[in-house]
Coordinates of C-alpha atoms in Angstrom, one line a residue:
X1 CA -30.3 23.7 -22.9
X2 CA -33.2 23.6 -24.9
X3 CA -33.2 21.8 -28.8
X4 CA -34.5 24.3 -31.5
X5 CA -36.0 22.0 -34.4
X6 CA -36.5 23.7 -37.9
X7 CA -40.3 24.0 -39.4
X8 CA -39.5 20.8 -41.4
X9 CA -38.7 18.9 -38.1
X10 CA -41.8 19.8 -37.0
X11 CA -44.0 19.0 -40.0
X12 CA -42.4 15.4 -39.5
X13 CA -42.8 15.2 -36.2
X14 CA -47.0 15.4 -37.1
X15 CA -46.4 12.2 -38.8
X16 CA -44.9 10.6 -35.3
X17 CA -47.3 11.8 -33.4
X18 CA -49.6 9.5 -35.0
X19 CA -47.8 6.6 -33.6
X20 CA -48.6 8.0 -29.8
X21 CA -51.8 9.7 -29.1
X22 CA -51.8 13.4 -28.1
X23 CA -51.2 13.9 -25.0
X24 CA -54.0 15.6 -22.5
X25 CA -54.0 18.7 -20.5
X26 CA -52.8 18.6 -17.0
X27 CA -55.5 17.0 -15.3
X28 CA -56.9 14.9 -12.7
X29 CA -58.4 11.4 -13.7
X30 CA -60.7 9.8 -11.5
X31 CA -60.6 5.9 -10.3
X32 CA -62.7 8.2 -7.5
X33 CA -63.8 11.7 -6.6
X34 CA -62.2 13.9 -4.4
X35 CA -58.8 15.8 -4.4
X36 CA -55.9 15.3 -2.1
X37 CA -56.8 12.3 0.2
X38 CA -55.2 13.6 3.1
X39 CA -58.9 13.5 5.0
X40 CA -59.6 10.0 5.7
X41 CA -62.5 9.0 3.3
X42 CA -61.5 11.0 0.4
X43 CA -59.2 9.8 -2.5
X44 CA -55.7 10.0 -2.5
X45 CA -54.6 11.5 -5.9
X46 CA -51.4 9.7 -7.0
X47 CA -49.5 12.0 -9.5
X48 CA -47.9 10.2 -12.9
X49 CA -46.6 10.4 -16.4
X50 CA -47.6 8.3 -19.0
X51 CA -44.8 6.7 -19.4
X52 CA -44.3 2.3 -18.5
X53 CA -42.3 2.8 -15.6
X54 CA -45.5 4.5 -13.9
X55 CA -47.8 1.3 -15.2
X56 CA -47.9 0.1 -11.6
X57 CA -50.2 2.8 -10.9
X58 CA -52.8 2.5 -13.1
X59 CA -53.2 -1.0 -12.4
X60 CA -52.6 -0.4 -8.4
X61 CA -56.1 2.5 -8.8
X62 CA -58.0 0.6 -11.0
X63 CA -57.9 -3.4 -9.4
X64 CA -58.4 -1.1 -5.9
X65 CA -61.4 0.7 -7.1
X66 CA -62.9 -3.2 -8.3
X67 CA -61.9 -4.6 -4.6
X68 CA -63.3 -1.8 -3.1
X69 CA -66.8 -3.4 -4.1
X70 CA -66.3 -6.5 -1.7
X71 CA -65.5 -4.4 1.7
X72 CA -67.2 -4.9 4.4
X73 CA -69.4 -2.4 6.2
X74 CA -66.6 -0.8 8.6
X75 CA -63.9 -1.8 7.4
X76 CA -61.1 0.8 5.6
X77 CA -61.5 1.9 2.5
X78 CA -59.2 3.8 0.5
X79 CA -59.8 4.9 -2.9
X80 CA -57.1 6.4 -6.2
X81 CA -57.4 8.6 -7.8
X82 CA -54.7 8.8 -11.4
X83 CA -53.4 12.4 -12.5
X84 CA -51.3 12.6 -15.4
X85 CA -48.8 15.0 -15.9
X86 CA -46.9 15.4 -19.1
X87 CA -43.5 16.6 -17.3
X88 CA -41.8 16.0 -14.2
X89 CA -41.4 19.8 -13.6
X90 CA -45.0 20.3 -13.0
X91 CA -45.4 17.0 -10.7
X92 CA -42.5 18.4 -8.5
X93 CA -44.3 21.6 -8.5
X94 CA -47.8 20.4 -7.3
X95 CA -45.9 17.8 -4.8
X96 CA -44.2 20.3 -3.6
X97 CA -47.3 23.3 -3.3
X98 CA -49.2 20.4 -1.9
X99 CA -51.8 20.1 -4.4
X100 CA -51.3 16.5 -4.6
X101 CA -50.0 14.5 -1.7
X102 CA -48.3 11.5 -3.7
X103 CA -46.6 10.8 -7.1
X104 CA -44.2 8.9 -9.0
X105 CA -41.1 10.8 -8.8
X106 CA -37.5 10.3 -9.9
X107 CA -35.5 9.1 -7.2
X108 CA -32.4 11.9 -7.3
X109 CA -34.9 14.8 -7.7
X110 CA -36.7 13.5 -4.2
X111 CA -33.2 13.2 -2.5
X112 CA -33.0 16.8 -3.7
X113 CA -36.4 18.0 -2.5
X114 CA -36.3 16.4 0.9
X115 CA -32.3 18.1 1.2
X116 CA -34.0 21.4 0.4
X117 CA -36.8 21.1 3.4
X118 CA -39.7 20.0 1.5
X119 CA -41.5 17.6 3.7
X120 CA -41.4 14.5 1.2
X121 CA -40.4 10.7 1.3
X122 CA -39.9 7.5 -0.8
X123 CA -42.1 5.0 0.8
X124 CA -41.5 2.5 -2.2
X125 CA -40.2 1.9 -5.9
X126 CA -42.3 1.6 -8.8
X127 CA -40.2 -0.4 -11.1
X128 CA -36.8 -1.7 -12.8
X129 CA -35.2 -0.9 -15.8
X130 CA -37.0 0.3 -18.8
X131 CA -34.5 2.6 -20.1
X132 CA -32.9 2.9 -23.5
X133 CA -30.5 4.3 -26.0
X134 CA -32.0 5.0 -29.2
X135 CA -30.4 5.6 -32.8
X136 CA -31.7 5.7 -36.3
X137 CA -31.8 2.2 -38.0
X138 CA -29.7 3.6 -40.8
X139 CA -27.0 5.1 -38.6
X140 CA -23.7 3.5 -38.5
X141 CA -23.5 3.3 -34.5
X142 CA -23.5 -0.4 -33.7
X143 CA -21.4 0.8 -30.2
X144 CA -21.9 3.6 -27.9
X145 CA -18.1 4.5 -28.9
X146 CA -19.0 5.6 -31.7
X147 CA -21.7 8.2 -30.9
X148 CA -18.3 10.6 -29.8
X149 CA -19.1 14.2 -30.6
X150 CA -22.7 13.2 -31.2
X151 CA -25.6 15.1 -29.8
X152 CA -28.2 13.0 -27.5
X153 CA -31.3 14.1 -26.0
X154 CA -32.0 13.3 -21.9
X155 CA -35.1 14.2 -20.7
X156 CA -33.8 16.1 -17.5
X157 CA -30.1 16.1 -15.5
X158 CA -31.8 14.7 -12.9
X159 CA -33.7 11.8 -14.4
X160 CA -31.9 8.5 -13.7
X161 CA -32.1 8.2 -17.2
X162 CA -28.7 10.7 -17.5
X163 CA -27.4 8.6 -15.1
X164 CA -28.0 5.7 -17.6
X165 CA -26.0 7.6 -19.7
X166 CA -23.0 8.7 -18.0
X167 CA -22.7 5.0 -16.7
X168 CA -22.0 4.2 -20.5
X169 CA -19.6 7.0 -20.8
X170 CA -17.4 5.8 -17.9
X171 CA -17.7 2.0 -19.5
X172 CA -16.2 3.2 -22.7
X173 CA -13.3 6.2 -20.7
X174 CA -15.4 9.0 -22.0
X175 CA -16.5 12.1 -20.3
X176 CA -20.0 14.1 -20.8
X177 CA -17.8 16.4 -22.9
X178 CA -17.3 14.1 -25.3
X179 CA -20.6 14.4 -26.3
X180 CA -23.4 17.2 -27.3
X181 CA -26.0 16.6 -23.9
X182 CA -29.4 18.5 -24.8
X183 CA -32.4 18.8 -22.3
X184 CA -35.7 17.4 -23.9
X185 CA -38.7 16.6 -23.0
X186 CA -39.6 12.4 -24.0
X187 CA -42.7 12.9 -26.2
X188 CA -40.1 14.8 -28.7
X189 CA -37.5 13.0 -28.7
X190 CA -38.7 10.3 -31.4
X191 CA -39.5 12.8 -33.5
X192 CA -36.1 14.4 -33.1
X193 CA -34.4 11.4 -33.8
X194 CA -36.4 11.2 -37.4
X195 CA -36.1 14.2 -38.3
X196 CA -32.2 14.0 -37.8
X197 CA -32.1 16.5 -35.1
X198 CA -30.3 14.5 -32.8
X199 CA -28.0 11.6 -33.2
X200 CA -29.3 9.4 -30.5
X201 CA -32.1 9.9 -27.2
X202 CA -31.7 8.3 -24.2
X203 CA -34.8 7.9 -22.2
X204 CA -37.7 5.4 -20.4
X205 CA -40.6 3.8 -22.7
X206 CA -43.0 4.0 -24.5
X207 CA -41.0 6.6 -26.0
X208 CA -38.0 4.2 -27.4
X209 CA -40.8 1.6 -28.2
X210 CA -42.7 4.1 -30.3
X211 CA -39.8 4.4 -32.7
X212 CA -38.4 1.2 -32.7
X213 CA -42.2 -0.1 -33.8
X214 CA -42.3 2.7 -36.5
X215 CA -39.1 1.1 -37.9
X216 CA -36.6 4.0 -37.7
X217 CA -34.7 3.3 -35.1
X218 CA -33.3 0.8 -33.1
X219 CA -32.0 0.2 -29.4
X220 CA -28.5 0.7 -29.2
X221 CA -28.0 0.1 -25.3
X222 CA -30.8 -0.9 -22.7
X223 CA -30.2 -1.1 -18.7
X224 CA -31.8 -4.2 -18.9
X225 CA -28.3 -5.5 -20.3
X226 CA -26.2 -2.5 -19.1
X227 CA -27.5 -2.3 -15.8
X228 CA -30.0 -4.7 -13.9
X229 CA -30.5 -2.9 -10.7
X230 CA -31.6 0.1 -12.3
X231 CA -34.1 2.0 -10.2
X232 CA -36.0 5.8 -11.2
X233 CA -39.6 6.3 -10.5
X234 CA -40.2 6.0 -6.8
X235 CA -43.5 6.5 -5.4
X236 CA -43.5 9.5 -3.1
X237 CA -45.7 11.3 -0.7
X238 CA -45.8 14.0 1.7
X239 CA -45.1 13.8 5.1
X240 CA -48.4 15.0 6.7
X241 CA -49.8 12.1 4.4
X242 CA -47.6 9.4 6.4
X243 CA -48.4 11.4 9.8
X244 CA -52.7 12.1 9.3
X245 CA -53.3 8.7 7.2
X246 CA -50.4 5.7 7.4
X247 CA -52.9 3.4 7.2
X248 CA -53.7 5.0 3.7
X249 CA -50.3 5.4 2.9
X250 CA -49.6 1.1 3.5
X251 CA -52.6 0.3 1.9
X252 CA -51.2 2.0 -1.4
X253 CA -47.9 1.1 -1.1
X254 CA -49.1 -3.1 -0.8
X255 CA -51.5 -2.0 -3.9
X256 CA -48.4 -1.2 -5.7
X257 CA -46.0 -4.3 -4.7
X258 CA -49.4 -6.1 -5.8
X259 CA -49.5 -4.6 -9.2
X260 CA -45.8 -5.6 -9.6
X261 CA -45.7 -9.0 -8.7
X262 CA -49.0 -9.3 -10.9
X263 CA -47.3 -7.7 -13.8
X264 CA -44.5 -10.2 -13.8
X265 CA -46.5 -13.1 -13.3
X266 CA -47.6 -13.7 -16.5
X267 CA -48.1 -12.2 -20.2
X268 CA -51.8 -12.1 -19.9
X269 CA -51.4 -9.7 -17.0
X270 CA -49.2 -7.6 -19.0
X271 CA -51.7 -7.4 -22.0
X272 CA -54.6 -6.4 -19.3
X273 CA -52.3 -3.4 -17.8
X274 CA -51.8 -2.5 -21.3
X275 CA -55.6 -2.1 -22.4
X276 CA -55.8 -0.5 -18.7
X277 CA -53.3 2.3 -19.4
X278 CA -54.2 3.0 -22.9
X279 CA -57.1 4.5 -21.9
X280 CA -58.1 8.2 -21.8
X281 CA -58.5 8.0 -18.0
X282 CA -54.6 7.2 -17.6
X283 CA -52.1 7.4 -20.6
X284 CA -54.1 7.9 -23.6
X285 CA -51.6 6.3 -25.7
X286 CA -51.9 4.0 -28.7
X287 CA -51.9 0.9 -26.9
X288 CA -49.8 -1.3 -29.4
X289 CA -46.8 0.7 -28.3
X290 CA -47.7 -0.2 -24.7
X291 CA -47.8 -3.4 -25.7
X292 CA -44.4 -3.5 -27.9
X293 CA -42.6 -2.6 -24.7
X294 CA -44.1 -5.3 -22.6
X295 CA -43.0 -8.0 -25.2
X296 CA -40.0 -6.7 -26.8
X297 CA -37.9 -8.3 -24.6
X298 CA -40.6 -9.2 -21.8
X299 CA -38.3 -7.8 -19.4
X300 CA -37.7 -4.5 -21.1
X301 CA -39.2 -2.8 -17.8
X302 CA -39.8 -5.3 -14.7
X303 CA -42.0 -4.5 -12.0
X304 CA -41.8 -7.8 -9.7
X305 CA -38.9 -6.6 -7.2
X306 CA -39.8 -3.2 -5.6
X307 CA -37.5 -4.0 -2.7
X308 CA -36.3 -0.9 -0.8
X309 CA -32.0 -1.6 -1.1
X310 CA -30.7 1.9 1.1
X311 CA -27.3 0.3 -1.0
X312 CA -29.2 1.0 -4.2
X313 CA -29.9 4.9 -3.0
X314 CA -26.4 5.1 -1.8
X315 CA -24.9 4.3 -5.4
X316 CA -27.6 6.8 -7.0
X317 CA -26.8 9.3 -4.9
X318 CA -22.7 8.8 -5.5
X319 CA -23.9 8.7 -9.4
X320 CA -25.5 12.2 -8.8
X321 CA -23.2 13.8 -7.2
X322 CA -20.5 12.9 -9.5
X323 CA -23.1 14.7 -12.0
X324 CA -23.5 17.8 -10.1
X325 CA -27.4 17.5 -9.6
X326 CA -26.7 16.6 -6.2
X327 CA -24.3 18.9 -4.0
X328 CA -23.3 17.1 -1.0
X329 CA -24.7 13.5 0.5
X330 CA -27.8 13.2 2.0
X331 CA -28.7 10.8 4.5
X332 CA -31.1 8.1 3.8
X333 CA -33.2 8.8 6.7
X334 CA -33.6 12.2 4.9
X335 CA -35.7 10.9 2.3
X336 CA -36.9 7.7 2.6
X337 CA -39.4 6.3 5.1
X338 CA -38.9 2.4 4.3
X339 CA -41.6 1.5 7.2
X340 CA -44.1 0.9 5.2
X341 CA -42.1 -1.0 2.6
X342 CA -40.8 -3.3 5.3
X343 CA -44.4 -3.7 6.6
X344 CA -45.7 -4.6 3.1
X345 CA -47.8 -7.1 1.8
X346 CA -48.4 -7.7 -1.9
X347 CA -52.3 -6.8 -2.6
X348 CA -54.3 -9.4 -4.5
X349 CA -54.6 -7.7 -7.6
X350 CA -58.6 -8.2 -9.0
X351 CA -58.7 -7.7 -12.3

């Protein structure tokens, strides 16, 4: 269901587009040259939106492209390359034509590919938590009660995100008919939600961040409180990636699990991924939004515990059935390959 916004909406959504910079054309952005990676020696490009749950991955392709420097003549040597989308639509399309042989996906729309015969996997996660619930400073919602009848932006009935949302409904003996559900894509929402459009967004950062730092709005529920376990970007590949270059495919998986437990580990880390990501080459967003997220609460998105739980899948996958998004169960096997999770080893992370 799409969200028609009035001219007005749109003239004030120019003014919050100044608080996060314009986002670039579908393109590939190099840590290396190349295209798919599937050839041993070329780059693997690593589709991604520029949103915080996907900050592994810029640090994972830049801090490999540094190590790469101090390899020894015959030994492997992998390269990343970054390629931003701006929707998860498009990233499921080119995953699925094969244009790009890995990206970070959202878990229940993977379960759904891999159902439907599309040779894909989840070989690890890329974060925790880092969605919230957002309402206008000066609304009167102080509980999620009271946004009955209200109409709330998701960004897609298969992002976790709706999930999130439903989660909260049950809590408080509500149904999705209880309130007005609109399909929207994240970049809009904040400007939605000034311009009065919608009641309340629910979505992952920076896009919450961007108008809680502009001042009008303000978190009214965050699955950092609401639910801890919380898991929706998963990096995926194809399959004739794990069958022509596993020893790719483990290499990128320990550079992610590197780039988590190095995000964790300290502030100053954080505030290096941020300056990292800001730039043109990955997110091309105003970087003190990047940074609001990472401090306001430090563990508004975590990235230290990528563990693979099949329990975890099992509960999404119950979750989005009881949505509809999801028909029938799907075994695990189906679409995850947790090998190279289990074989893991966090990379030292040179930056």
């Amino acid at each position: 269901m799409a969200l028609a916004v009035d001219v007005n909406a749109l003239n004030r959504r120019q003014v919050v587009q100044g608080l996060l910079a314009a986002a670039l054309p579908l393109s590939a952005l190099s840590c290396g040259k190349g295209s798919s990676g599937i050839d041993r020696g070329e780059p693997l490009v690593v589709g991604g939106l520029p949103v915080t749950c996907n900050l592994t991955l810029p640090v994972a392709c830049v801090s490999k492209a540094r190590s790469n420097g101090a390899i020894g003549v015959g030994q492997p040597r992998f390269e990343y390359k970054y390629s931003k989308y701006n929707g998860w639509p498009e990233v499921k399309e080119s995953l699925m034509a094969g244009r790009i042989q890995a990206a970070y996906m959202l878990a229940p729309l993977v379960m759904d590919l891999a159902d439907r015969k599309v040779p894909v996997k989840i070989v690890s996660l890329g974060h925790r938590s880092g969605a919230v619930i957002m309402v206008r400073t000066d609304s009167p919602y102080l509980t999620f009660k009271q946004l009955t009848g209200k109409r709330i932006a998701i960004p897609s009935r298969f992002a976790v995100d709706f999930l999130f949302l439903r989660k909260m409904l049950a809590r408080e003996n509500m149904t999705p008919g209880d309130i007005q559900i609109v399909e929207m894509a994240p970049p809009d929402m904040p400007a939605a939600l000034y311009a009065n459009a919608d009641d309340a967004y629910c979505t992952g950062e920076p896009f919450g961040a961007a108008a809680q730092k502009a001042g009008y709005a303000r978190p009214l529920r965050m699955t950092r409180d609401e639910w801890r376990n919380y898991i929706c970007c998963v990096l995926t590949v194809r399959e004739e990636l794990i069958q022509g270059n596993p020893a790719m495919v483990q290499d990128l998986v320990n550079q992610v699990l590197g780039a988590g437990v190095w995000l964790d580990q300290q502030q100053e880390n954080r505030n290096k991924a941020v300056a990292i990501a800001a730039g043109r080459e990955f997110f091309n967003q105003d970087p003190k939004i990047i940074q609001f997220v990472m401090e306001n609460p430090t563990d508004r998105v975590t990235y230290g515990d990528l563990r693979m739980i099949r329990a975890e899948f099992e509960d999404l996958m119950q979750l989005s059935m009881a949505a509809g998004t999801i028909k029938h169960p799907i075994a695990y096997e189906t679409y995850v390959d947790e090998s190279f999770a289990k074989n893991a080893h966090a990379a030292a992370i040179a930056l």
